[in-house]
Coordinates of N, CA, C and O in Angstrom, one line a residue:
X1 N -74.8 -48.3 -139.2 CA -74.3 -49.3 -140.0 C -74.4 -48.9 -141.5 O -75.4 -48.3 -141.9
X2 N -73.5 -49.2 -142.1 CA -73.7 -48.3 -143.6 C -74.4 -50.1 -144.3 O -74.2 -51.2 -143.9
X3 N -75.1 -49.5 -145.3 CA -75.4 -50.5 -146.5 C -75.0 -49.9 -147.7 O -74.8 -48.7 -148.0
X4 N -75.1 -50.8 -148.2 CA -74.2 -51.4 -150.2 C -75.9 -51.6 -150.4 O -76.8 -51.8 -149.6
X5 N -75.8 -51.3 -151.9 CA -76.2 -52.0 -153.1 C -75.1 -52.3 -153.4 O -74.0 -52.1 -153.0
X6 N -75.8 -53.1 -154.6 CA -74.9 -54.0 -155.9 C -75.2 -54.2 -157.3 O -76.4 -54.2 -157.8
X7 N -74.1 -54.2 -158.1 CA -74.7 -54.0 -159.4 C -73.6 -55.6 -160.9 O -72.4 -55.7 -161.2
X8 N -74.6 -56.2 -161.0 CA -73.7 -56.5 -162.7 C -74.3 -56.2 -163.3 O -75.5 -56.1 -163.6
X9 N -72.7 -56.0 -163.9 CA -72.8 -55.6 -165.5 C -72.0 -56.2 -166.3 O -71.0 -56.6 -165.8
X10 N -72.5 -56.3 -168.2 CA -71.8 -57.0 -168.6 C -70.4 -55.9 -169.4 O -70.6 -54.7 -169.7
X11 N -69.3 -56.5 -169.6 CA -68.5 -55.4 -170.2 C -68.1 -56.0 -171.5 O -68.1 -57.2 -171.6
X12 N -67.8 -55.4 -172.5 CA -67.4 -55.4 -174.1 C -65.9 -55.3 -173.9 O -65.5 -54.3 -173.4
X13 N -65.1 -56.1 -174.2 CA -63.6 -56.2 -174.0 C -63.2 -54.5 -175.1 O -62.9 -53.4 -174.6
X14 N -63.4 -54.9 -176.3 CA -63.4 -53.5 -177.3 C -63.5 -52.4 -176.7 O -62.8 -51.4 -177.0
X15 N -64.8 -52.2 -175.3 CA -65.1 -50.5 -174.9 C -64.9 -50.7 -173.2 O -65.5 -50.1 -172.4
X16 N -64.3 -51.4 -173.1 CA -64.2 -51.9 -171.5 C -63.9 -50.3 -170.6 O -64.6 -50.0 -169.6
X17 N -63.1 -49.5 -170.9 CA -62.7 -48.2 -170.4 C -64.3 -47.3 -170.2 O -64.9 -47.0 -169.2
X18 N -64.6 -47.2 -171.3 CA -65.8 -46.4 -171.4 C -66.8 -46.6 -170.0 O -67.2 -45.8 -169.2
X19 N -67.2 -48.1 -170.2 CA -68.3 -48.2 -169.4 C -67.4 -48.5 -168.2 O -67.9 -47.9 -167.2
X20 N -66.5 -49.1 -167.8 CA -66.3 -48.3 -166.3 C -66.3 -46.7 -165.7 O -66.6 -46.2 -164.6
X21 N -65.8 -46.4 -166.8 CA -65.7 -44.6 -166.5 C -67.3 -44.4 -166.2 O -67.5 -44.0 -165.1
X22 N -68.0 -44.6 -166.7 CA -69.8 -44.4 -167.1 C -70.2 -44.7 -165.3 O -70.9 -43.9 -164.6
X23 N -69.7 -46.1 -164.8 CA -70.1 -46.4 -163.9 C -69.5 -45.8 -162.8 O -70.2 -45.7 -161.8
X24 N -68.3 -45.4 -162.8 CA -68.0 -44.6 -161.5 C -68.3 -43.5 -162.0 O -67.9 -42.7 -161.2
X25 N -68.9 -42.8 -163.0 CA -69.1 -41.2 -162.9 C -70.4 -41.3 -161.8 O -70.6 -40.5 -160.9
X26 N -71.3 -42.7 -162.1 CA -72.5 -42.3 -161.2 C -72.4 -42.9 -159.7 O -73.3 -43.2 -159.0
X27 N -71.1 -43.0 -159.4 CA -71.0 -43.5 -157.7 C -70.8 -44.9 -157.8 O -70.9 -45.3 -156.6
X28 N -70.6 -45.8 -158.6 CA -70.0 -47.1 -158.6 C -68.5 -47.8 -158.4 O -67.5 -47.8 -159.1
X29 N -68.9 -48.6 -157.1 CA -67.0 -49.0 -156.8 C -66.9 -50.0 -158.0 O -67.9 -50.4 -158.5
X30 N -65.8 -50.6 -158.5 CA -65.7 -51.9 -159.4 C -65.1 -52.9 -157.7 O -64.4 -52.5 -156.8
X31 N -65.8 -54.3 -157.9 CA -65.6 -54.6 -156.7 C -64.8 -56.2 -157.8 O -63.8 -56.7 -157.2
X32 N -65.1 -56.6 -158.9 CA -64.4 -57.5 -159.1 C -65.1 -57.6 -160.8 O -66.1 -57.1 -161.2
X33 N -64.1 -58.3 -161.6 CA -64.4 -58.5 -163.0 C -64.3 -60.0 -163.0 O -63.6 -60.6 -162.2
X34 N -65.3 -60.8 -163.9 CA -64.9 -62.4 -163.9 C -65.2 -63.2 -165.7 O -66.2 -63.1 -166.4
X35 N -64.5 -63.6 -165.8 CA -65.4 -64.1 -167.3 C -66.7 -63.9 -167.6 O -67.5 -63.7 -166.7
X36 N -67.1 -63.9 -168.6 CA -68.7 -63.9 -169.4 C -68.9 -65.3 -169.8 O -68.4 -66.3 -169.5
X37 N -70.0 -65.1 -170.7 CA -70.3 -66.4 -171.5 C -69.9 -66.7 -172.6 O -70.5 -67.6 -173.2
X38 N -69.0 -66.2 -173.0 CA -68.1 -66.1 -174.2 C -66.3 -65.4 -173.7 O -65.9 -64.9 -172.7
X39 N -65.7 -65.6 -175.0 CA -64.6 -64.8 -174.5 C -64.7 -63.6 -175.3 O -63.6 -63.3 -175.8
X40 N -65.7 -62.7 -175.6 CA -65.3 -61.3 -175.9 C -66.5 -60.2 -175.0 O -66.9 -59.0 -175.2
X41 N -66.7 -61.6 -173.7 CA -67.6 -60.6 -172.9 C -66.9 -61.3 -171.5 O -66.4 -62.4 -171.3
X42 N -67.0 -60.2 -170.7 CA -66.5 -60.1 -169.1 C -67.6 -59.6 -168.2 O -68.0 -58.5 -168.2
X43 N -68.0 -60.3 -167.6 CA -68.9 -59.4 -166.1 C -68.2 -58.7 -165.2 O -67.0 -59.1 -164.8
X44 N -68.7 -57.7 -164.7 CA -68.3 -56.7 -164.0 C -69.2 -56.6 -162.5 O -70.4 -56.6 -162.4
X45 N -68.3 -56.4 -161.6 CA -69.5 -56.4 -160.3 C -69.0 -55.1 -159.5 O -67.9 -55.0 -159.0
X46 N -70.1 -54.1 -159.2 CA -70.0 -53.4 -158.8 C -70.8 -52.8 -157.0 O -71.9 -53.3 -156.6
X47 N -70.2 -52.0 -156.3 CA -71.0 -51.6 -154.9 C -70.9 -50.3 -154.8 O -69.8 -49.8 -155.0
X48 N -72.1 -49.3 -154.3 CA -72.3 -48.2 -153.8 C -72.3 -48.5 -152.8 O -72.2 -49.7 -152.4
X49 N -72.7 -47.0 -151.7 CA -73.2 -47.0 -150.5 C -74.7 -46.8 -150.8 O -75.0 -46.2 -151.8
X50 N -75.7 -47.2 -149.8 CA -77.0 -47.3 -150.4 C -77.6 -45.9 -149.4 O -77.6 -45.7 -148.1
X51 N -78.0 -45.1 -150.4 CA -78.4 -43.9 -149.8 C -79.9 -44.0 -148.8 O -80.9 -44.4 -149.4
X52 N -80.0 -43.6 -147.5 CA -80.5 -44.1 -146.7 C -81.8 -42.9 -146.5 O -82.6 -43.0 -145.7

C-alpha cells in the first residue's frame, strides 16, 4: 500500500511560479490551491509519496 505525506504552504500571488517550481523540484505533487487570509495570499496543498 503506498503512503502520502502532506504539505501547506502559503503562496505570494507576485512569486506564485517560483515557489511551486521550488516545491516540485523537491518531489511535491500540487494537490489543490484555496484562498488565504487575505487576498494577496493563497494556500497551497501539496502530496508526496512517503518514503518507506
Amino acid at each position: 500500500m503506498e503512503k502520502w505525506e502532506y504539505l501547506t504552504a502559503p503562496l505570494l500571488i507576485h512569486n506564485t511560479k517560483m515557489i511551486l517550481d521550488n516545491f516540485g523540484d523537491e518531489g511535491w505533487e500540487l494537490v489543490t490551491v484555496l484562498p488565504g487570509q487575505n487576498p494577496e495570499q493563497l494556500v497551497a496543498y501539496f502530496k508526496r509519496k512517503k518514503e518507506q
